[in-house]
Amino acid sequence: MQSQYFQVQIYKKSFFYFLAGVLLLTAAFFIWVRSVSAAPAYTPYAKSVKSSSAGVINPDNALGAPNNTSAQMAGLNSILTLDVGEGEEGTQSLRVYFGQINAVVNVNVDFLDSNQAVIASENRQLGADANASTQTFAYNWTSFGKAYRYVRISSTQAGAGVNLDAVEKLGFIGSTPTQDTDGDGIADRTERLNGTDPLVVNHKTNTGGGTSGATGSTGATGRTGSSGSTGATGGSLSQTGASSATPTANPSMLSRIFGGKAKLSNIGGWDWFWIILLIIAAMLSWWQAYRTKTKKPALKAKHASA
């Protein structure tokens, strides 16, 4: 009876270690899933600082909605580059929230693409102002065929300073669940999930009586391709049949499972720390379960002799 009792205790202890390992590994998996599928909320404001020069103090204060807490830009060629968000690129004008301006200053705003190449720029002189103010810098994606991913703001006058509270995109990709920037009948967020460009009309979409062809040309009241026929109300909404008919890359497996913004780079340093720690703890628990179970013959012999 005593031998059976110790045998039951060994099995219970081994099972406990095994179950603890399963729970630890499950916790690591849930942290991984939560992190990899994390999609930051769509917002019109800057989400992170891409870079800043030595003349910029507290650059993070320019992130998010205006809150009367500003980044300070002082002196000649003070430069602050802000990331407005991957998948949330700006398509319309930029509203800049300035704090107190202590002297007349020239401010330059550059709209940059995902490679930080300049799409458009505007320079403006601002007068000294003890109060907060806003300035709107014009942009329209249809004029350039692309949206802006970054905005670079610089002070171009020595001795002057400007306080920057926030920047706001007045139009951006995926701004609402139904936002359809290119007007092809497919929401921006759906296009991102499907791996298509929300600024290029989907070549499968045809809202007129004609068919789209290889290159776009003007129909009766719409647009159609050179090989397409012109209907009474025109053909496809595609401005250029060639670009709209270009196949797009398939979304990744992570995007298909967890959503359009899912990717491994979403996992931050602390998330990786806890994931690895939990995996190590799970492995140690399983090793202890194995060692406990293998002790059974020795313990049985010991208690039998006693």
CSV table of C-alpha atoms in Angstrom, one decimal:
chain,number,residue,atom,x,y,z
A,1,MET,CA,0.0,0.0,0.0
A,2,GLN,CA,2.8,2.4,0.9
A,3,SER,CA,4.5,1.7,-2.5
A,4,GLN,CA,1.2,2.4,-4.3
A,5,TYR,CA,0.8,5.6,-2.4
A,6,PHE,CA,4.3,6.9,-3.4
A,7,GLN,CA,3.6,5.8,-7.0
A,8,VAL,CA,0.4,7.9,-7.1
A,9,GLN,CA,2.3,10.9,-5.6
A,10,ILE,CA,5.0,10.6,-8.3
A,11,TYR,CA,2.4,10.6,-11.1
A,12,LYS,CA,0.6,13.6,-9.5
A,13,LYS,CA,3.9,15.6,-9.2
A,14,SER,CA,4.9,14.7,-12.8
A,15,PHE,CA,1.5,15.6,-14.2
A,16,PHE,CA,1.6,18.9,-12.3
A,17,TYR,CA,5.0,19.9,-13.9
A,18,PHE,CA,3.7,18.8,-17.3
A,19,LEU,CA,0.5,20.9,-16.9
A,20,ALA,CA,2.5,23.9,-15.7
A,21,GLY,CA,4.6,23.7,-18.9
A,22,VAL,CA,1.5,23.6,-21.1
A,23,LEU,CA,0.1,26.6,-19.4
A,24,LEU,CA,3.4,28.5,-19.7
A,25,LEU,CA,3.7,27.7,-23.4
A,26,THR,CA,0.0,28.7,-23.9
A,27,ALA,CA,0.7,32.1,-22.3
A,28,ALA,CA,3.7,32.6,-24.5
A,29,PHE,CA,1.6,31.8,-27.6
A,30,PHE,CA,-1.1,34.3,-26.6
A,31,ILE,CA,1.5,37.1,-26.1
A,32,TRP,CA,2.9,36.2,-29.6
A,33,VAL,CA,-0.5,36.3,-31.2
A,34,ARG,CA,-1.5,39.6,-29.5
A,35,SER,CA,1.7,41.2,-30.5
A,36,VAL,CA,2.0,40.0,-34.1
A,37,SER,CA,-1.6,40.9,-34.9
A,38,ALA,CA,-1.5,44.3,-33.2
A,39,ALA,CA,-2.7,47.0,-35.5
A,40,PRO,CA,-2.5,50.5,-34.1
A,41,ALA,CA,-5.7,52.4,-34.2
A,42,TYR,CA,-6.1,54.5,-37.3
A,43,THR,CA,-5.4,58.1,-36.4
A,44,PRO,CA,-4.9,61.4,-38.3
A,45,TYR,CA,-1.9,62.3,-36.1
A,46,ALA,CA,1.8,61.4,-36.3
A,47,LYS,CA,2.6,58.1,-34.7
A,48,SER,CA,6.4,58.2,-34.2
A,49,VAL,CA,9.5,60.3,-34.7
A,50,LYS,CA,11.5,59.1,-37.7
A,51,SER,CA,14.5,61.5,-37.0
A,52,SER,CA,15.3,64.8,-35.4
A,53,SER,CA,18.3,67.2,-35.5
A,54,ALA,CA,20.2,68.5,-32.6
A,55,GLY,CA,18.2,71.7,-32.4
A,56,VAL,CA,15.0,69.8,-31.6
A,57,ILE,CA,14.1,69.3,-27.9
A,58,ASN,CA,11.4,66.8,-26.8
A,59,PRO,CA,10.5,65.6,-30.3
A,60,ASP,CA,8.0,63.1,-29.0
A,61,ASN,CA,5.8,65.9,-27.8
A,62,ALA,CA,4.8,66.4,-31.4
A,63,LEU,CA,3.1,63.0,-31.6
A,64,GLY,CA,-0.5,62.3,-31.1
A,65,ALA,CA,-3.4,64.8,-30.8
A,66,PRO,CA,-2.7,68.4,-29.8
A,67,ASN,CA,-2.4,68.7,-26.0
A,68,ASN,CA,-0.5,72.0,-25.4
A,69,THR,CA,2.8,70.0,-25.0
A,70,SER,CA,5.2,70.9,-27.7
A,71,ALA,CA,8.5,69.9,-29.3
A,72,GLN,CA,10.8,72.9,-29.4
A,73,MET,CA,12.6,73.7,-32.6
A,74,ALA,CA,15.3,76.3,-32.2
A,75,GLY,CA,17.9,77.8,-34.5
A,76,LEU,CA,18.8,77.4,-38.1
A,77,ASN,CA,18.0,74.0,-39.8
A,78,SER,CA,16.2,72.5,-36.9
A,79,ILE,CA,14.6,69.5,-38.5
A,80,LEU,CA,11.9,67.1,-37.3
A,81,THR,CA,10.7,64.1,-39.4
A,82,LEU,CA,7.4,62.5,-38.3
A,83,ASP,CA,6.0,59.1,-39.4
A,84,VAL,CA,2.2,59.4,-40.0
A,85,GLY,CA,1.8,55.6,-40.1
A,86,GLU,CA,2.3,52.6,-42.4
A,87,GLY,CA,-1.1,51.8,-44.0
A,88,GLU,CA,-2.4,55.2,-42.9
A,89,GLU,CA,-0.5,57.4,-45.3
A,90,GLY,CA,-1.8,60.9,-45.8
A,91,THR,CA,-3.8,61.8,-48.9
A,92,GLN,CA,-4.9,65.4,-48.2
A,93,SER,CA,-3.6,68.5,-46.6
A,94,LEU,CA,-1.7,68.7,-43.4
A,95,ARG,CA,-2.8,70.8,-40.4
A,96,VAL,CA,0.1,71.8,-38.2
A,97,TYR,CA,-0.5,72.8,-34.6
A,98,PHE,CA,2.0,75.4,-33.4
A,99,GLY,CA,2.6,76.5,-29.9
A,100,GLN,CA,4.1,79.9,-29.0
A,101,ILE,CA,6.4,81.3,-31.6
A,102,ASN,CA,9.0,83.6,-30.1
A,103,ALA,CA,10.1,85.4,-33.2
A,104,VAL,CA,9.4,85.6,-36.9
A,105,VAL,CA,10.4,82.3,-38.4
A,106,ASN,CA,10.4,80.5,-41.8
A,107,VAL,CA,9.0,77.1,-41.6
A,108,ASN,CA,9.3,74.5,-44.4
A,109,VAL,CA,7.1,71.4,-44.7
A,110,ASP,CA,8.2,68.5,-46.9
A,111,PHE,CA,5.8,65.7,-47.8
A,112,LEU,CA,7.8,62.5,-48.1
A,113,ASP,CA,7.0,59.0,-49.5
A,114,SER,CA,7.8,55.7,-47.9
A,115,ASN,CA,11.5,56.0,-49.1
A,116,GLN,CA,11.7,59.5,-47.6
A,117,ALA,CA,11.9,61.0,-51.1
A,118,VAL,CA,10.3,64.5,-51.3
A,119,ILE,CA,6.9,64.5,-53.1
A,120,ALA,CA,6.0,68.2,-52.4
A,121,SER,CA,7.2,71.1,-50.3
A,122,GLU,CA,5.8,74.4,-49.0
A,123,ASN,CA,7.7,77.2,-47.2
A,124,ARG,CA,5.9,79.7,-45.1
A,125,GLN,CA,6.9,82.7,-42.9
A,126,LEU,CA,5.2,82.8,-39.5
A,127,GLY,CA,5.0,85.8,-37.3
A,128,ALA,CA,5.7,85.9,-33.6
A,129,ASP,CA,2.7,84.7,-31.6
A,130,ALA,CA,2.3,84.2,-27.9
A,131,ASN,CA,-0.7,82.0,-28.5
A,132,ALA,CA,-1.2,78.5,-30.0
A,133,SER,CA,-2.2,78.6,-33.7
A,134,THR,CA,-2.7,76.3,-36.7
A,135,GLN,CA,-1.5,76.4,-40.2
A,136,THR,CA,-2.7,74.2,-43.1
A,137,PHE,CA,-0.2,73.0,-45.8
A,138,ALA,CA,-1.8,72.0,-49.0
A,139,TYR,CA,-1.6,68.4,-50.4
A,140,ASN,CA,-3.8,66.3,-52.7
A,141,TRP,CA,-2.7,62.8,-53.6
A,142,THR,CA,-4.3,63.0,-57.1
A,143,SER,CA,-1.8,65.6,-58.1
A,144,PHE,CA,1.2,63.3,-57.4
A,145,GLY,CA,-0.3,59.8,-57.7
A,146,LYS,CA,0.8,58.9,-54.2
A,147,ALA,CA,0.2,59.4,-50.5
A,148,TYR,CA,2.8,60.7,-48.0
A,149,ARG,CA,4.2,58.5,-45.3
A,150,TYR,CA,6.4,61.1,-43.5
A,151,VAL,CA,6.3,64.9,-43.0
A,152,ARG,CA,9.5,66.8,-42.4
A,153,ILE,CA,9.3,70.1,-40.7
A,154,SER,CA,12.2,72.5,-40.5
A,155,SER,CA,13.0,75.9,-39.2
A,156,THR,CA,15.1,77.8,-41.8
A,157,GLN,CA,16.0,80.9,-39.9
A,158,ALA,CA,18.8,81.5,-37.4
A,159,GLY,CA,17.9,82.8,-34.0
A,160,ALA,CA,14.1,82.0,-34.3
A,161,GLY,CA,12.3,79.2,-32.6
A,162,VAL,CA,9.0,77.4,-33.0
A,163,ASN,CA,7.0,75.0,-30.8
A,164,LEU,CA,5.3,72.1,-32.6
A,165,ASP,CA,2.4,70.5,-30.8
A,166,ALA,CA,1.0,68.1,-33.4
A,167,VAL,CA,0.4,67.4,-37.0
A,168,GLU,CA,-2.9,66.2,-38.4
A,169,LYS,CA,-3.7,64.6,-41.8
A,170,LEU,CA,-7.0,66.0,-43.1
A,171,GLY,CA,-7.4,62.9,-45.3
A,172,PHE,CA,-5.6,59.5,-45.1
A,173,ILE,CA,-5.9,55.9,-46.3
A,174,GLY,CA,-8.3,53.8,-44.2
A,175,SER,CA,-9.5,56.8,-42.2
A,176,THR,CA,-12.9,55.0,-41.7
A,177,PRO,CA,-13.9,51.3,-42.3
A,178,THR,CA,-15.7,52.4,-45.5
A,179,GLN,CA,-13.1,54.9,-46.8
A,180,ASP,CA,-12.5,54.3,-50.5
A,181,THR,CA,-9.8,56.7,-51.6
A,182,ASP,CA,-9.5,55.6,-55.3
A,183,GLY,CA,-13.3,55.3,-55.7
A,184,ASP,CA,-13.2,51.7,-57.1
A,185,GLY,CA,-15.9,50.5,-54.7
A,186,ILE,CA,-13.5,48.6,-52.4
A,187,ALA,CA,-12.7,50.1,-49.0
A,188,ASP,CA,-9.1,51.0,-48.3
A,189,ARG,CA,-8.8,48.6,-45.4
A,190,THR,CA,-10.1,45.8,-47.5
A,191,GLU,CA,-7.6,46.5,-50.2
A,192,ARG,CA,-4.8,46.5,-47.7
A,193,LEU,CA,-5.9,43.2,-46.4
A,194,ASN,CA,-6.2,41.8,-50.0
A,195,GLY,CA,-2.7,43.1,-50.9
A,196,THR,CA,-4.0,45.7,-53.4
A,197,ASP,CA,-3.2,49.4,-53.6
A,198,PRO,CA,-5.9,51.6,-52.2
A,199,LEU,CA,-4.7,54.4,-54.5
A,200,VAL,CA,-5.0,52.3,-57.7
A,201,VAL,CA,-8.4,51.4,-59.1
A,202,ASN,CA,-8.9,47.6,-58.9
A,203,HIS,CA,-8.8,46.4,-62.6
A,204,LYS,CA,-11.6,43.9,-61.8
A,205,THR,CA,-14.0,46.7,-61.0
A,206,ASN,CA,-16.1,48.0,-63.9
A,207,THR,CA,-18.9,50.5,-63.2
A,208,GLY,CA,-19.7,51.4,-66.8
A,209,GLY,CA,-20.8,49.6,-69.9
A,210,GLY,CA,-17.4,49.0,-71.4
A,211,THR,CA,-14.4,46.9,-70.6
A,212,SER,CA,-11.0,48.0,-69.5
A,213,GLY,CA,-8.0,47.5,-71.8
A,214,ALA,CA,-4.3,47.8,-71.7
A,215,THR,CA,-4.0,51.5,-71.8
A,216,GLY,CA,-6.5,54.1,-70.6
A,217,SER,CA,-8.3,56.4,-73.0
A,218,THR,CA,-11.3,58.6,-72.7
A,219,GLY,CA,-14.7,57.1,-73.3
A,220,ALA,CA,-18.0,58.8,-73.9
A,221,THR,CA,-18.4,59.9,-70.3
A,222,GLY,CA,-15.8,57.6,-68.6
A,223,ARG,CA,-12.6,55.9,-69.4
A,224,THR,CA,-11.8,52.6,-71.2
A,225,GLY,CA,-8.8,50.9,-72.7
A,226,SER,CA,-7.6,50.9,-76.2
A,227,SER,CA,-8.8,47.4,-76.7
A,228,GLY,CA,-12.0,47.9,-74.8
A,229,SER,CA,-15.4,49.0,-76.1
A,230,THR,CA,-17.0,52.3,-75.1
A,231,GLY,CA,-20.4,52.0,-73.4
A,232,ALA,CA,-23.0,54.6,-73.1
A,233,THR,CA,-21.7,55.6,-69.7
A,234,GLY,CA,-18.1,54.8,-70.4
A,235,GLY,CA,-15.9,52.0,-69.3
A,236,SER,CA,-13.8,51.3,-66.3
A,237,LEU,CA,-13.0,53.9,-63.7
A,238,SER,CA,-9.3,53.1,-64.2
A,239,GLN,CA,-7.3,56.1,-65.3
A,240,THR,CA,-4.5,54.0,-66.7
A,241,GLY,CA,-5.4,50.4,-67.7
A,242,ALA,CA,-1.8,49.3,-67.6
A,243,SER,CA,-1.1,50.3,-64.0
A,244,SER,CA,-4.5,49.1,-62.7
A,245,ALA,CA,-4.1,45.7,-64.4
A,246,THR,CA,-0.7,45.1,-62.8
A,247,PRO,CA,-0.9,42.0,-60.5
A,248,THR,CA,-0.3,42.7,-56.9
A,249,ALA,CA,1.7,40.6,-54.5
A,250,ASN,CA,-0.2,38.1,-52.4
A,251,PRO,CA,-0.6,39.0,-48.8
A,252,SER,CA,1.6,37.1,-46.3
A,253,MET,CA,0.4,34.1,-44.3
A,254,LEU,CA,0.4,36.3,-41.2
A,255,SER,CA,-1.8,38.9,-42.9
A,256,ARG,CA,-4.3,36.2,-44.0
A,257,ILE,CA,-4.6,34.7,-40.5
A,258,PHE,CA,-4.3,37.7,-38.2
A,259,GLY,CA,-5.2,40.7,-40.4
A,260,GLY,CA,-3.7,43.1,-42.9
A,261,LYS,CA,-1.2,44.7,-40.5
A,262,ALA,CA,0.1,41.5,-38.9
A,263,LYS,CA,3.8,41.0,-39.0
A,264,LEU,CA,6.7,39.9,-36.8
A,265,SER,CA,8.1,43.4,-36.5
A,266,ASN,CA,5.0,44.3,-34.4
A,267,ILE,CA,6.6,42.3,-31.5
A,268,GLY,CA,8.4,44.7,-29.3
A,269,GLY,CA,11.5,44.0,-27.2
A,270,TRP,CA,9.6,43.4,-23.9
A,271,ASP,CA,7.1,41.1,-25.7
A,272,TRP,CA,10.0,39.0,-27.0
A,273,PHE,CA,11.5,38.9,-23.4
A,274,TRP,CA,8.3,37.5,-21.9
A,275,ILE,CA,7.8,35.1,-24.8
A,276,ILE,CA,11.3,33.7,-24.5
A,277,LEU,CA,11.1,33.6,-20.7
A,278,LEU,CA,7.8,31.7,-20.7
A,279,ILE,CA,9.1,29.2,-23.3
A,280,ILE,CA,12.2,28.5,-21.2
A,281,ALA,CA,10.1,28.1,-18.1
A,282,ALA,CA,7.8,25.6,-20.0
A,283,MET,CA,10.8,23.6,-21.1
A,284,LEU,CA,12.2,23.5,-17.5
A,285,SER,CA,8.8,22.3,-16.3
A,286,TRP,CA,8.6,19.5,-18.8
A,287,TRP,CA,12.2,18.5,-18.0
A,288,GLN,CA,11.2,18.4,-14.3
A,289,ALA,CA,8.1,16.3,-15.2
A,290,TYR,CA,10.4,13.8,-17.0
A,291,ARG,CA,12.9,13.6,-14.2
A,292,THR,CA,10.2,13.1,-11.6
A,293,LYS,CA,8.6,10.3,-13.6
A,294,THR,CA,12.0,8.5,-14.1
A,295,LYS,CA,12.6,8.5,-10.4
A,296,LYS,CA,9.7,6.1,-9.9
A,297,PRO,CA,11.6,2.8,-10.0
A,298,ALA,CA,14.3,4.0,-7.6
A,299,LEU,CA,11.6,5.3,-5.1
A,300,LYS,CA,9.6,2.1,-5.3
A,301,ALA,CA,12.8,0.0,-4.5
A,302,LYS,CA,13.7,2.3,-1.7
A,303,HIS,CA,10.2,2.0,0.0
A,304,ALA,CA,10.0,-1.7,-0.7
A,305,SER,CA,13.3,-2.3,1.2
A,306,ALA,CA,12.1,-0.1,4.0
